[in-house]
Tab-separated table of C-alpha atoms and ligand atoms in Angstrom:
chain	number	residue	atom	x	y	z
Y	1	UNK	CA	136.401	49.368	111.053
Y	2	UNK	CA	136.196	53.024	109.594
Y	3	UNK	CA	137.764	55.819	111.238
Y	4	UNK	CA	135.890	58.582	113.192
Y	5	UNK	CA	138.070	61.498	111.618
Y	6	UNK	CA	140.417	61.885	108.725
Y	7	UNK	CA	143.431	64.308	108.794
Y	8	UNK	CA	145.196	65.655	105.587
Y	9	UNK	CA	148.700	67.013	105.953
Y	10	UNK	CA	151.335	65.497	108.239
Y	11	UNK	CA	153.532	68.594	108.607
Y	12	UNK	CA	154.608	70.000	111.993
Y	13	UNK	CA	151.048	70.638	113.083
Y	14	UNK	CA	149.025	67.721	111.371
Y	15	UNK	CA	151.347	65.177	112.864
Y	16	UNK	CA	150.971	66.464	116.542
Y	17	UNK	CA	147.155	67.033	116.128
Y	18	UNK	CA	146.564	63.495	114.844
Y	19	UNK	CA	148.550	62.062	117.754
Y	20	UNK	CA	146.575	64.339	120.061
Y	21	UNK	CA	143.132	63.267	118.622
Y	22	UNK	CA	144.158	59.480	118.621
Y	23	UNK	CA	145.284	59.901	122.351
Y	24	UNK	CA	141.673	60.803	123.390
Y	25	UNK	CA	140.212	57.563	121.890
Y	26	UNK	CA	139.028	58.769	118.435
Y	27	UNK	CA	140.114	56.692	115.545
Y	28	UNK	CA	142.090	58.749	113.138
Y	29	UNK	CA	143.057	58.179	109.484
Y	30	UNK	CA	145.847	60.303	108.193
Y	31	UNK	CA	146.910	61.221	104.440
Y	32	UNK	CA	149.863	63.116	103.274
Y	33	UNK	CA	151.035	64.305	99.791
Y	34	UNK	CA	154.432	62.581	100.305
Y	35	UNK	CA	153.717	58.946	101.154
Y	36	UNK	CA	157.194	58.320	102.830
Y	37	UNK	CA	156.221	60.714	105.531
Y	38	UNK	CA	153.058	58.813	106.270
Y	39	UNK	CA	154.937	55.539	106.231
Y	40	UNK	CA	157.557	56.782	108.677
Y	41	UNK	CA	154.914	58.417	110.908
Y	42	UNK	CA	152.708	55.339	111.063
Y	43	UNK	CA	155.776	53.125	111.848
Y	44	UNK	CA	156.593	55.417	114.692
Y	45	UNK	CA	153.179	56.365	116.057
Y	46	UNK	CA	150.677	54.166	114.505
Y	47	UNK	CA	148.261	52.144	116.658
Y	48	UNK	CA	144.558	51.056	116.761
Y	49	UNK	CA	143.533	54.664	116.771
Y	50	UNK	CA	145.926	56.087	114.377
Y	51	UNK	CA	146.165	54.584	110.938
Y	52	UNK	CA	146.738	55.431	107.289
Y	53	UNK	CA	144.938	54.231	104.158
Y	54	UNK	CA	146.572	52.826	101.081
Y	55	UNK	CA	145.654	55.800	99.020
Y	56	UNK	CA	143.649	58.976	98.754
Y	57	UNK	CA	140.394	57.191	97.536
Y	58	UNK	CA	140.758	54.657	100.459
Y	59	UNK	CA	141.405	57.309	102.936
Y	60	UNK	CA	138.107	59.068	101.975
Y	61	UNK	CA	136.179	55.710	101.743
Y	62	UNK	CA	137.468	54.542	105.199
Y	63	UNK	CA	135.861	57.333	107.049
Y	64	UNK	CA	132.689	57.156	109.011
Y	65	UNK	CA	129.529	58.834	107.444
Y	66	UNK	CA	128.862	61.777	107.501
Y	67	UNK	CA	132.641	62.312	107.155
Y	68	UNK	CA	134.770	64.565	109.209
Y	69	UNK	CA	138.010	65.620	107.594
Y	70	UNK	CA	140.611	68.154	109.040
Y	71	UNK	CA	142.997	69.863	106.612
Y	72	UNK	CA	146.349	70.986	108.193
Y	73	UNK	CA	148.001	72.547	105.150
Y	74	UNK	CA	149.591	75.783	104.164
Y	75	UNK	CA	146.891	78.288	103.330
Y	76	UNK	CA	146.525	79.192	99.633
Y	77	UNK	CA	147.406	76.984	96.780
Y	78	UNK	CA	147.997	73.788	98.836
Y	79	UNK	CA	144.695	73.964	100.515
Y	80	UNK	CA	142.885	74.947	97.211
Y	81	UNK	CA	144.341	71.882	95.417
Y	82	UNK	CA	143.365	69.468	98.140
Y	83	UNK	CA	139.779	70.797	98.204
Y	84	UNK	CA	139.662	70.374	94.541
Y	85	UNK	CA	140.836	66.893	94.765
Y	86	UNK	CA	138.424	66.089	97.981
Y	87	UNK	CA	135.267	67.675	96.816
Y	88	UNK	CA	134.124	65.255	94.101
Y	89	UNK	CA	134.691	62.266	96.640
Y	90	UNK	CA	132.570	63.879	99.360
Y	91	UNK	CA	128.887	63.276	100.049
Y	92	UNK	CA	126.007	65.444	101.319
Y	93	UNK	CA	126.399	66.221	105.059
Y	94	UNK	CA	130.200	65.829	105.253
Y	95	UNK	CA	132.151	68.200	107.246
Y	96	UNK	CA	135.547	69.688	106.527
Y	97	UNK	CA	137.504	71.634	108.899
Y	98	UNK	CA	140.382	73.993	107.814
Y	99	UNK	CA	142.887	74.284	110.571
Y	100	UNK	CA	145.268	76.515	108.541
Y	101	UNK	CA	145.985	80.280	109.238
Y	102	UNK	CA	143.643	81.204	106.285
Y	103	UNK	CA	142.395	84.728	105.512
Y	104	UNK	CA	138.749	84.967	106.832
Y	105	UNK	CA	137.479	85.953	103.331
Y	106	UNK	CA	138.818	82.820	101.823
Y	107	UNK	CA	137.240	80.738	104.417
Y	108	UNK	CA	133.948	82.209	103.588
Y	109	UNK	CA	134.439	81.466	99.910
Y	110	UNK	CA	135.156	77.872	100.873
Y	111	UNK	CA	132.156	77.728	103.012
Y	112	UNK	CA	129.888	78.780	100.157
Y	113	UNK	CA	131.636	76.614	97.581
Y	114	UNK	CA	131.329	73.458	99.607
Y	115	UNK	CA	127.769	74.059	100.782
Y	116	UNK	CA	126.791	73.956	97.074
Y	117	UNK	CA	127.637	70.240	97.221
Y	118	UNK	CA	125.947	69.902	100.809
Y	119	UNK	CA	129.445	69.826	102.568
Y	120	UNK	CA	129.802	71.926	105.759
Y	121	UNK	CA	133.039	74.000	106.181
Y	122	UNK	CA	134.549	75.013	109.651
Y	123	UNK	CA	137.296	77.447	109.639
Y	124	UNK	CA	139.207	76.870	112.773
Y	125	UNK	CA	142.086	78.931	114.251
Y	126	UNK	CA	144.489	76.555	115.922
Y	127	UNK	CA	147.020	78.228	118.338
Y	128	UNK	CA	149.844	76.731	120.334
Y	129	UNK	CA	152.442	75.686	117.896
Y	130	UNK	CA	153.607	72.065	117.797
Y	131	UNK	CA	153.406	71.390	121.518
Y	132	UNK	CA	149.951	72.952	121.684
Y	133	UNK	CA	148.747	70.824	118.862
Y	134	UNK	CA	150.086	67.678	120.618
Y	135	UNK	CA	149.093	68.392	124.279
Y	136	UNK	CA	146.244	70.922	123.878
Y	137	UNK	CA	145.857	73.824	121.570
Y	138	UNK	CA	143.638	76.774	121.886
Y	139	UNK	CA	140.830	76.364	119.153
Y	140	UNK	CA	138.839	79.064	117.585
Y	141	UNK	CA	136.275	77.254	115.239
Y	142	UNK	CA	133.760	79.313	113.117
Y	143	UNK	CA	131.697	79.023	110.039
Y	144	UNK	CA	129.036	76.119	109.525
Y	145	UNK	CA	127.190	75.314	112.758
Y	146	UNK	CA	126.321	71.786	111.347
Y	147	UNK	CA	130.128	71.257	111.076
Y	148	UNK	CA	130.873	72.796	114.560
Y	149	UNK	CA	128.441	70.162	116.081
Y	150	UNK	CA	129.877	67.492	114.134
Y	151	UNK	CA	133.544	68.279	115.303
Y	152	UNK	CA	132.632	69.565	118.689
Y	153	UNK	CA	133.048	66.406	120.852
Y	154	UNK	CA	136.696	65.969	119.381
Y	155	UNK	CA	137.824	69.609	119.473
Y	156	UNK	CA	136.430	69.851	123.084
Y	157	UNK	CA	138.435	66.648	124.040
Y	158	UNK	CA	141.821	67.747	122.411
Y	159	UNK	CA	141.927	71.412	123.481
Y	160	UNK	CA	143.936	72.869	126.247
Y	161	UNK	CA	142.207	73.915	129.608
Y	162	UNK	CA	141.299	77.467	130.691
Y	163	UNK	CA	142.087	78.779	134.210
Y	164	UNK	CA	139.149	76.724	135.626
Y	165	UNK	CA	139.867	73.488	133.781
Y	166	UNK	CA	137.235	74.079	130.804
Y	167	UNK	CA	138.352	73.269	127.212
Y	168	UNK	CA	139.792	76.108	125.321
Y	169	UNK	CA	137.568	75.727	122.446
Y	170	UNK	CA	134.249	77.537	121.606
Y	171	UNK	CA	132.339	78.360	118.514
Y	172	UNK	CA	133.261	81.819	117.354
Y	173	UNK	CA	130.477	82.447	115.124
Y	174	UNK	CA	129.311	82.270	111.390
Y	175	UNK	CA	131.369	82.809	108.271
Y	176	UNK	CA	135.017	83.419	108.689
Y	177	UNK	CA	134.555	84.178	112.453
Y	178	UNK	CA	137.210	81.550	113.624
Y	179	UNK	CA	139.856	82.446	111.305
Y	180	UNK	CA	139.154	86.077	111.962
Y	181	UNK	CA	139.630	85.573	115.721
Y	182	UNK	CA	142.793	83.734	115.074
Y	183	UNK	CA	144.118	86.542	112.875
Y	184	UNK	CA	143.467	89.197	115.718
Y	185	UNK	CA	145.133	86.780	118.218
Y	186	UNK	CA	148.185	86.786	115.844
Y	187	UNK	CA	148.003	90.548	115.626
Y	188	UNK	CA	148.069	90.730	119.463
Y	189	UNK	CA	150.896	88.126	119.358
Y	190	UNK	CA	153.022	90.376	117.218
Y	191	UNK	CA	152.752	93.307	119.566
Y	192	UNK	CA	153.527	91.066	122.542
Y	193	UNK	CA	156.741	89.796	120.933
Y	194	UNK	CA	157.699	93.226	119.766
Y	195	UNK	CA	157.254	94.664	123.281
Y	196	UNK	CA	159.447	91.968	124.715
Y	197	UNK	CA	162.078	92.238	122.054
Y	198	UNK	CA	162.202	96.163	122.870
Y	199	UNK	CA	162.587	95.296	126.602
Y	200	UNK	CA	165.602	93.144	125.658
Y	201	UNK	CA	167.003	95.880	123.378
Y	202	UNK	CA	166.747	98.508	126.128
Y	203	UNK	CA	168.422	96.261	128.676
Y	204	UNK	CA	171.199	95.254	126.475
Y	205	UNK	CA	171.834	98.701	124.779
Y	206	UNK	CA	171.692	101.049	127.813
Y	207	UNK	CA	172.794	98.729	130.505
Y	208	UNK	CA	175.209	96.424	128.322
Y	209	UNK	CA	173.626	93.473	130.072
Y	210	UNK	CA	174.478	89.950	128.746
Y	211	UNK	CA	171.609	87.743	127.553
Y	212	UNK	CA	172.074	85.520	130.689
Y	213	UNK	CA	171.470	88.553	132.885
Y	214	UNK	CA	168.406	89.644	130.905
Y	215	UNK	CA	167.154	86.098	131.357
Y	216	UNK	CA	167.381	86.552	135.152
Y	217	UNK	CA	165.391	89.697	135.000
Y	218	UNK	CA	162.794	88.118	132.730
Y	219	UNK	CA	162.585	84.989	135.028
Y	220	UNK	CA	161.660	87.442	138.032
Y	221	UNK	CA	158.999	88.936	135.957
Y	222	UNK	CA	157.491	85.516	135.288
Y	223	UNK	CA	156.257	85.300	138.838
Y	224	UNK	CA	154.441	88.644	138.592
Y	225	UNK	CA	151.800	90.382	136.565
Y	226	UNK	CA	153.798	89.724	133.411
Y	227	UNK	CA	153.155	85.878	133.759
Y	228	UNK	CA	152.635	84.583	130.368
Y	229	UNK	CA	153.646	81.940	127.753
Y	230	UNK	CA	155.761	84.342	125.667
Y	231	UNK	CA	157.823	85.431	128.674
Y	232	UNK	CA	158.543	81.644	129.475
Y	233	UNK	CA	159.755	81.347	125.698
Y	234	UNK	CA	161.714	84.503	126.038
Y	235	UNK	CA	163.725	83.102	129.116
Y	236	UNK	CA	164.567	80.053	126.943
Y	237	UNK	CA	165.654	82.023	124.083
Y	238	UNK	CA	167.749	84.267	126.172
Y	239	UNK	CA	169.468	81.259	127.879
Y	240	UNK	CA	169.870	79.047	124.633
Y	241	UNK	CA	173.610	78.220	124.071
Y	242	UNK	CA	174.969	76.797	120.815
Y	243	UNK	CA	178.465	75.887	119.913
Y	244	UNK	CA	179.528	77.491	123.366
Y	245	UNK	CA	177.794	80.893	122.400
Y	246	UNK	CA	174.465	82.524	123.136
Y	247	UNK	CA	172.271	81.563	120.329
Y	248	UNK	CA	170.905	85.053	120.057
Y	249	UNK	CA	174.265	86.311	119.253
Y	250	UNK	CA	174.250	84.039	116.105
Y	251	UNK	CA	170.801	84.859	114.819
Y	252	UNK	CA	170.570	87.619	112.196
Y	253	UNK	CA	168.168	90.436	113.205
Y	254	UNK	CA	165.790	90.189	110.323
Y	255	UNK	CA	162.347	89.072	111.573
Y	256	UNK	CA	160.152	86.773	109.171
Y	257	UNK	CA	156.566	87.131	108.899
Y	258	UNK	CA	153.953	85.007	107.194
Y	259	UNK	CA	151.110	87.516	106.791
Y	260	UNK	CA	148.678	87.340	109.754
Y	261	UNK	CA	150.103	90.657	111.329
Y	262	UNK	CA	149.634	92.402	107.975
Y	263	UNK	CA	146.000	90.937	107.718
Y	264	UNK	CA	145.143	92.332	111.164
Y	265	UNK	CA	146.430	95.749	110.312
Y	266	UNK	CA	144.783	95.964	106.961
Y	267	UNK	CA	141.485	94.984	108.642
Y	268	UNK	CA	142.074	97.689	111.407
Y	269	UNK	CA	142.669	100.381	108.705
Y	270	UNK	CA	139.744	99.309	106.654
Y	271	UNK	CA	137.444	99.411	109.801
Y	272	UNK	CA	139.124	102.702	111.138
Y	273	UNK	CA	140.262	100.909	114.326
Y	274	UNK	CA	143.439	102.360	115.846
Y	275	UNK	CA	145.921	99.453	116.438
Y	276	UNK	CA	149.269	101.444	116.736
Y	277	UNK	CA	151.192	98.741	118.668
Y	278	UNK	CA	149.971	95.855	116.567
Y	279	UNK	CA	150.620	97.534	113.237
Y	280	UNK	CA	153.854	99.105	114.759
Y	281	UNK	CA	155.037	95.552	115.388
Y	282	UNK	CA	154.536	94.525	111.698
Y	283	UNK	CA	156.248	97.808	110.568
Y	284	UNK	CA	159.195	96.777	113.087
Y	285	UNK	CA	159.494	93.569	111.405
Y	286	UNK	CA	159.444	95.026	108.091
Y	287	UNK	CA	162.166	97.629	108.875
Y	288	UNK	CA	164.228	94.883	110.445
Y	289	UNK	CA	164.338	93.087	107.252
Y	290	UNK	CA	166.032	96.221	105.767
Y	291	UNK	CA	169.325	94.953	107.104
Y	292	UNK	CA	171.494	96.118	104.274
Y	293	UNK	CA	170.040	99.751	104.406
Y	294	UNK	CA	170.430	99.989	108.300
Y	295	UNK	CA	173.933	98.937	108.050
Y	296	UNK	CA	174.683	101.479	105.604
Y	297	UNK	CA	172.993	104.277	107.284
Y	298	UNK	CA	174.007	103.514	110.755
Y	299	UNK	CA	177.469	105.037	110.608
Y	300	UNK	CA	176.212	107.893	108.197
Y	301	UNK	CA	173.596	108.939	110.642
Y	302	UNK	CA	175.945	108.671	113.592
Y	303	UNK	CA	174.134	106.383	116.005
Y	304	UNK	CA	174.821	108.121	119.477
Y	305	UNK	CA	176.251	106.074	122.490
Y	306	UNK	CA	173.773	105.190	125.136
Y	307	UNK	CA	174.040	106.550	128.784
Y	308	UNK	CA	172.246	105.048	131.829
Y	309	UNK	CA	170.608	107.724	133.682
Y	310	UNK	CA	168.735	105.390	136.113
Y	311	UNK	CA	169.950	102.731	138.348
Y	312	UNK	CA	169.438	99.232	136.763
Y	313	UNK	CA	167.012	98.394	139.653
Y	314	UNK	CA	164.897	101.490	139.025
Y	315	UNK	CA	165.020	100.961	135.270
Y	316	UNK	CA	163.836	97.327	135.371
Y	317	UNK	CA	161.012	98.297	137.799
Y	318	UNK	CA	159.826	100.845	135.359
Y	319	UNK	CA	160.064	98.382	132.476
Y	320	UNK	CA	158.212	95.638	134.210
Y	321	UNK	CA	155.299	98.012	134.772
Y	322	UNK	CA	155.535	99.431	131.132
Y	323	UNK	CA	155.174	96.072	129.782
Y	324	UNK	CA	152.287	95.251	131.910
Y	325	UNK	CA	150.431	98.258	130.797
Y	326	UNK	CA	151.577	97.662	127.173
Y	327	UNK	CA	149.946	94.322	127.356
Y	328	UNK	CA	146.660	95.833	128.389
Y	329	UNK	CA	146.867	98.169	125.285
Y	330	UNK	CA	147.674	95.335	122.943
Y	331	UNK	CA	144.603	93.342	124.156
Y	332	UNK	CA	142.391	96.646	124.171
Y	333	UNK	CA	143.432	97.217	120.588
Y	334	UNK	CA	142.821	93.714	119.495
Y	335	UNK	CA	139.345	93.453	121.198
Y	336	UNK	CA	138.386	96.854	119.731
Y	337	UNK	CA	139.031	95.505	116.277
Y	338	UNK	CA	136.865	92.374	117.160
Y	339	UNK	CA	134.165	94.786	118.201
Y	340	UNK	CA	134.312	96.859	115.022
Y	341	UNK	CA	134.325	93.574	112.996
Y	342	UNK	CA	131.175	92.536	114.723
Y	343	UNK	CA	129.493	95.645	113.675
Y	344	UNK	CA	130.684	95.106	109.987
Y	345	UNK	CA	130.435	91.396	109.649
Y	346	UNK	CA	127.706	90.264	112.117
Y	347	UNK	CA	129.520	87.038	112.953
Y	348	UNK	CA	128.046	86.766	116.644
Y	349	UNK	CA	131.675	86.805	118.291
Y	350	UNK	CA	131.321	85.607	121.812
Y	351	UNK	CA	133.486	88.212	123.228
Y	352	UNK	CA	133.771	87.005	126.782
Y	353	UNK	CA	134.352	83.423	125.538
Y	354	UNK	CA	137.262	84.650	123.367
Y	355	UNK	CA	138.843	85.909	126.497
Y	356	UNK	CA	138.439	82.330	128.212
Y	357	UNK	CA	139.571	80.399	125.167
Y	358	UNK	CA	142.790	82.415	124.970
Y	359	UNK	CA	143.744	81.411	128.597
Y	360	UNK	CA	145.253	78.019	127.513
Y	361	UNK	CA	147.223	76.375	124.918
Y	362	UNK	CA	147.699	79.536	122.805
Y	363	UNK	CA	150.629	81.781	122.288
Y	364	UNK	CA	149.204	84.999	123.940
Y	365	UNK	CA	147.999	83.216	126.993
Y	366	UNK	CA	148.719	85.215	130.108
Y	367	UNK	CA	147.401	86.045	133.609
Y	368	UNK	CA	145.744	89.248	132.276
Y	369	UNK	CA	143.196	87.348	130.450
Y	370	UNK	CA	141.630	86.362	133.869
Y	371	UNK	CA	140.564	89.949	134.344
Y	372	UNK	CA	139.664	90.583	130.775
Y	373	UNK	CA	137.353	87.529	130.975
Y	374	UNK	CA	135.768	88.563	134.325
Y	375	UNK	CA	135.189	92.266	133.446
Y	376	UNK	CA	134.979	92.364	129.700
Y	377	UNK	CA	133.999	95.752	128.090
Y	378	UNK	CA	134.166	96.453	124.522
Y	379	UNK	CA	136.871	99.158	124.954
Y	380	UNK	CA	138.849	97.425	127.667
Y	381	UNK	CA	140.114	100.799	128.952
Y	382	UNK	CA	136.497	101.268	130.376
Y	383	UNK	CA	136.916	98.426	132.738
Y	384	UNK	CA	137.759	99.283	136.486
Y	385	UNK	CA	140.667	96.803	136.632
Y	386	UNK	CA	142.028	98.534	133.397
Y	387	UNK	CA	141.723	102.041	134.888
Y	388	UNK	CA	143.679	100.953	138.111
Y	389	UNK	CA	146.401	99.440	135.783
Y	390	UNK	CA	146.617	102.636	133.843
Y	391	UNK	CA	146.847	105.043	136.697
Y	392	UNK	CA	149.351	102.767	138.471
Y	393	UNK	CA	151.680	102.111	135.416
Y	394	UNK	CA	151.308	105.000	132.924
Y	395	UNK	CA	153.997	107.062	134.356
Y	396	UNK	CA	156.449	104.027	134.171
Y	397	UNK	CA	155.642	103.440	130.635
Y	398	UNK	CA	156.189	107.191	129.899
Y	399	UNK	CA	159.601	107.001	131.757
Y	400	UNK	CA	160.551	104.008	129.506
Y	401	UNK	CA	159.362	105.754	126.186
Y	402	UNK	CA	161.154	108.978	127.091
Y	403	UNK	CA	164.397	107.258	128.074
Y	404	UNK	CA	164.236	105.063	124.833
Y	405	UNK	CA	163.775	108.296	122.771
Y	406	UNK	CA	166.465	110.261	124.536
Y	407	UNK	CA	168.878	107.274	123.803
Y	408	UNK	CA	167.771	106.817	120.061
Y	409	UNK	CA	166.355	103.325	120.673
Y	410	UNK	CA	163.319	102.802	118.435
Y	411	UNK	CA	160.082	101.561	120.219
Y	412	UNK	CA	157.330	100.571	117.730
Y	413	UNK	CA	155.145	98.693	120.147
Y	414	UNK	CA	155.708	100.359	123.483
Y	415	UNK	CA	155.508	103.829	122.039
Y	416	UNK	CA	152.380	102.785	120.077
Y	417	UNK	CA	150.816	101.731	123.364
Y	418	UNK	CA	151.613	105.160	125.155
Y	419	UNK	CA	150.262	107.098	122.333
Y	420	UNK	CA	147.213	105.068	122.246
Y	421	UNK	CA	146.541	105.611	125.844
Y	422	UNK	CA	147.449	109.129	125.937
Y	423	UNK	CA	144.877	109.594	123.032
Y	424	UNK	CA	142.065	108.261	124.864
Y	425	UNK	CA	142.864	110.292	127.925
Y	426	UNK	CA	142.420	113.553	125.943
Y	427	UNK	CA	138.892	114.944	125.719
Y	428	UNK	CA	140.255	117.514	123.277
Y	429	UNK	CA	142.564	116.359	120.398
Y	430	UNK	CA	143.895	118.486	117.644
Y	431	UNK	CA	141.471	117.288	115.245
Y	432	UNK	CA	139.848	120.840	115.020
Y	433	UNK	CA	142.960	121.802	113.315
Y	434	UNK	CA	142.994	119.021	110.775
Y	435	UNK	CA	139.248	119.977	109.976
Y	436	UNK	CA	140.269	123.604	109.611
Y	437	UNK	CA	143.030	122.691	107.070
Y	438	UNK	CA	140.694	120.165	105.305
Y	439	UNK	CA	138.095	122.975	104.838
Y	440	UNK	CA	140.639	125.555	103.786
Y	441	UNK	CA	141.986	123.482	100.828
Y	442	UNK	CA	139.232	121.089	100.118
Y	443	UNK	CA	136.075	122.695	101.388
Y	444	UNK	CA	135.369	119.389	103.304
Y	445	UNK	CA	133.288	121.053	105.969
Y	446	UNK	CA	133.360	120.689	109.789
Y	447	UNK	CA	131.043	120.329	112.694
Y	448	UNK	CA	130.910	123.327	115.243
Y	449	UNK	CA	130.948	123.310	119.094
Y	450	UNK	CA	128.204	125.915	119.231
Y	451	UNK	CA	125.772	124.903	116.447
Y	452	UNK	CA	124.243	121.804	114.933
Y	453	UNK	CA	125.099	120.825	111.311
Y	454	UNK	CA	127.876	120.861	108.877
Y	455	UNK	CA	129.549	124.187	107.889
Y	456	UNK	CA	132.176	125.746	105.557
Y	457	UNK	CA	134.064	128.877	106.256
Y	458	UNK	CA	134.517	131.665	103.767
Y	459	UNK	CA	138.151	131.606	103.179
Y	460	UNK	CA	138.343	134.670	100.743
R	1	NAP	N1	153.517	75.732	112.784
R	1	NAP	C1	152.896	76.376	113.635
R	1	NAP	O1	153.213	76.815	114.855
R	1	NAP	C2	151.464	76.684	113.300
R	1	NAP	C3	150.552	77.144	114.385
R	1	NAP	C4	149.072	77.480	113.852
R	1	NAP	C5	148.675	77.231	112.726
R	1	NAP	N2	149.574	76.873	111.739
R	1	NAP	C6	149.092	76.566	110.462
R	1	NAP	O2	148.984	75.197	110.242
R	1	NAP	C7	149.171	74.866	108.952
R	1	NAP	C8	150.184	73.831	108.722
R	1	NAP	O3	151.331	74.279	109.370
R	1	NAP	P1	152.602	73.397	109.523
R	1	NAP	O4	153.689	74.174	110.342
R	1	NAP	O5	152.148	72.088	109.894
R	1	NAP	O6	153.211	73.287	108.009
R	1	NAP	P2	154.347	72.336	107.384
R	1	NAP	O7	155.047	71.753	108.505
R	1	NAP	O8	154.994	73.090	106.370
R	1	NAP	O9	153.657	71.121	106.668
R	1	NAP	C9	152.896	71.418	105.492
R	1	NAP	C10	152.068	70.102	105.199
R	1	NAP	O10	151.183	70.447	104.041
R	1	NAP	C11	151.606	69.494	102.908
R	1	NAP	N3	151.542	70.251	101.606
R	1	NAP	C12	152.209	71.364	101.300
R	1	NAP	N4	151.783	71.582	100.046
R	1	NAP	C13	150.931	70.736	99.595
R	1	NAP	C14	150.262	70.540	98.482
R	1	NAP	N5	150.301	71.402	97.514
R	1	NAP	N6	149.403	69.431	98.435
R	1	NAP	C15	149.080	68.538	99.467
R	1	NAP	N7	149.886	68.770	100.525
R	1	NAP	C16	150.689	69.835	100.775
R	1	NAP	C17	152.918	68.938	103.325
R	1	NAP	O11	153.141	67.702	102.682
R	1	NAP	P3	154.542	67.073	102.228
R	1	NAP	O12	154.881	66.364	103.322
R	1	NAP	O13	154.143	66.275	100.968
R	1	NAP	O14	155.303	68.233	101.992
R	1	NAP	C18	152.871	68.854	104.941
R	1	NAP	O15	152.277	67.873	105.174
R	1	NAP	C19	149.477	76.165	108.225
R	1	NAP	O16	148.346	76.681	107.504
R	1	NAP	C20	149.935	77.052	109.417
R	1	NAP	O17	149.770	78.449	109.044
R	1	NAP	C21	151.001	76.504	112.004
């Protein structure tokens, strides 16, 4: 009997996703470049719903028409290679879904290329890592509507559940919409991770807390407004022991990155959307990678000793509130970018649905998404719940940033959020001064408060 769906790429994600699909009663056929991986996988997990074909041709031939094929490959060359191999074997009406973290522009190119052969292409953001892929990811499909309709029953069945038990999957719009939303999701993820890392740094540097003690503080936070998947993960990381030592003490402080944070920042710059915390988090990872330079400069620039001016209880209370407000800022920056992208690309983003689809399965799932979903506004700071959060927690964020600054502890994300918030609270910014300078040296002109039009001053 032919299979309902085919999946190419038995890496971490592909293996888990195929098992998830099969567990929902859809017959899946898998193919992987290295055949030994396939053999081993089928031996371990194969059943009537999870099978493998003899070879690539048999894999394609063994799928129900019109075909549904999922690619779970690294983006770039591997995906291109498989598409080149796959395309000649496909027929009019077949549908291909790319589950990689692909750049949205490339997704749009693939959509065009495949459509020339009558094949529909769906670029789908998949979030949740291996566990999410196995038990329920958050799914952000976009692109061909025909392909969405074809994959919809399967994607709805395998997705995580939102706060009300609905599937965390929804059509994100045309073109590269799905991968765009996933890109912004990852941008927010960068900022969230950086803010937690900064909290850890403050506690260990100013209060000399051990990782186990920091884990206890984070565990208390899990029960409050900071409830989120990433804080659960943070507690596990802080507690993890290897060879009788805290794992964190063994890990080199150089953060890796695969590019989605940079793509988010490039888009934000291109569209003129301020995302200081999201972009700051990318800079923080880049600077962390300069380990040799930091090690060389640290004694030369005489890193000062830290002093605790607040009690630990007071400081952690400030920090919890600061992180709560920073999270609002991260989502505000991310959604503002999506709003600008809508104006630019006309994807048809379902903004309120995005706040729902991120409630389960994905890395940035958190309690705050309930309010964002219920009271969505294009700039989240406009919402009443957000204004309440700002008024309640802004002073705490300021205390944390001021303390860090006085102790020479760098805060890329938390200080970015404070500046972002402070700038939106100022009806008057010093941009008049910038305009004056631009007109003085470049005759760029300026608008005036008292007259309509554009003016130049006579500087002679
Ligand atoms: N890992 C995550 O948490 C996560 C989360 C969301 C999205 N994603 C995205 O999901 C995709 C897959 O990630 P992963 O973590 O599962 O990757 P992975 O574990 O590195 O697996 C890569 C898979 O791609 C295959 N492959 C690599 N180069 C190939 C080529 N040139 N031709 C054919 N097959 C090739 C590999 O086959 P072989 O066995 O032959 O090497 C393997 O099956 C990536 O785009 C990633 O960005 C990952």
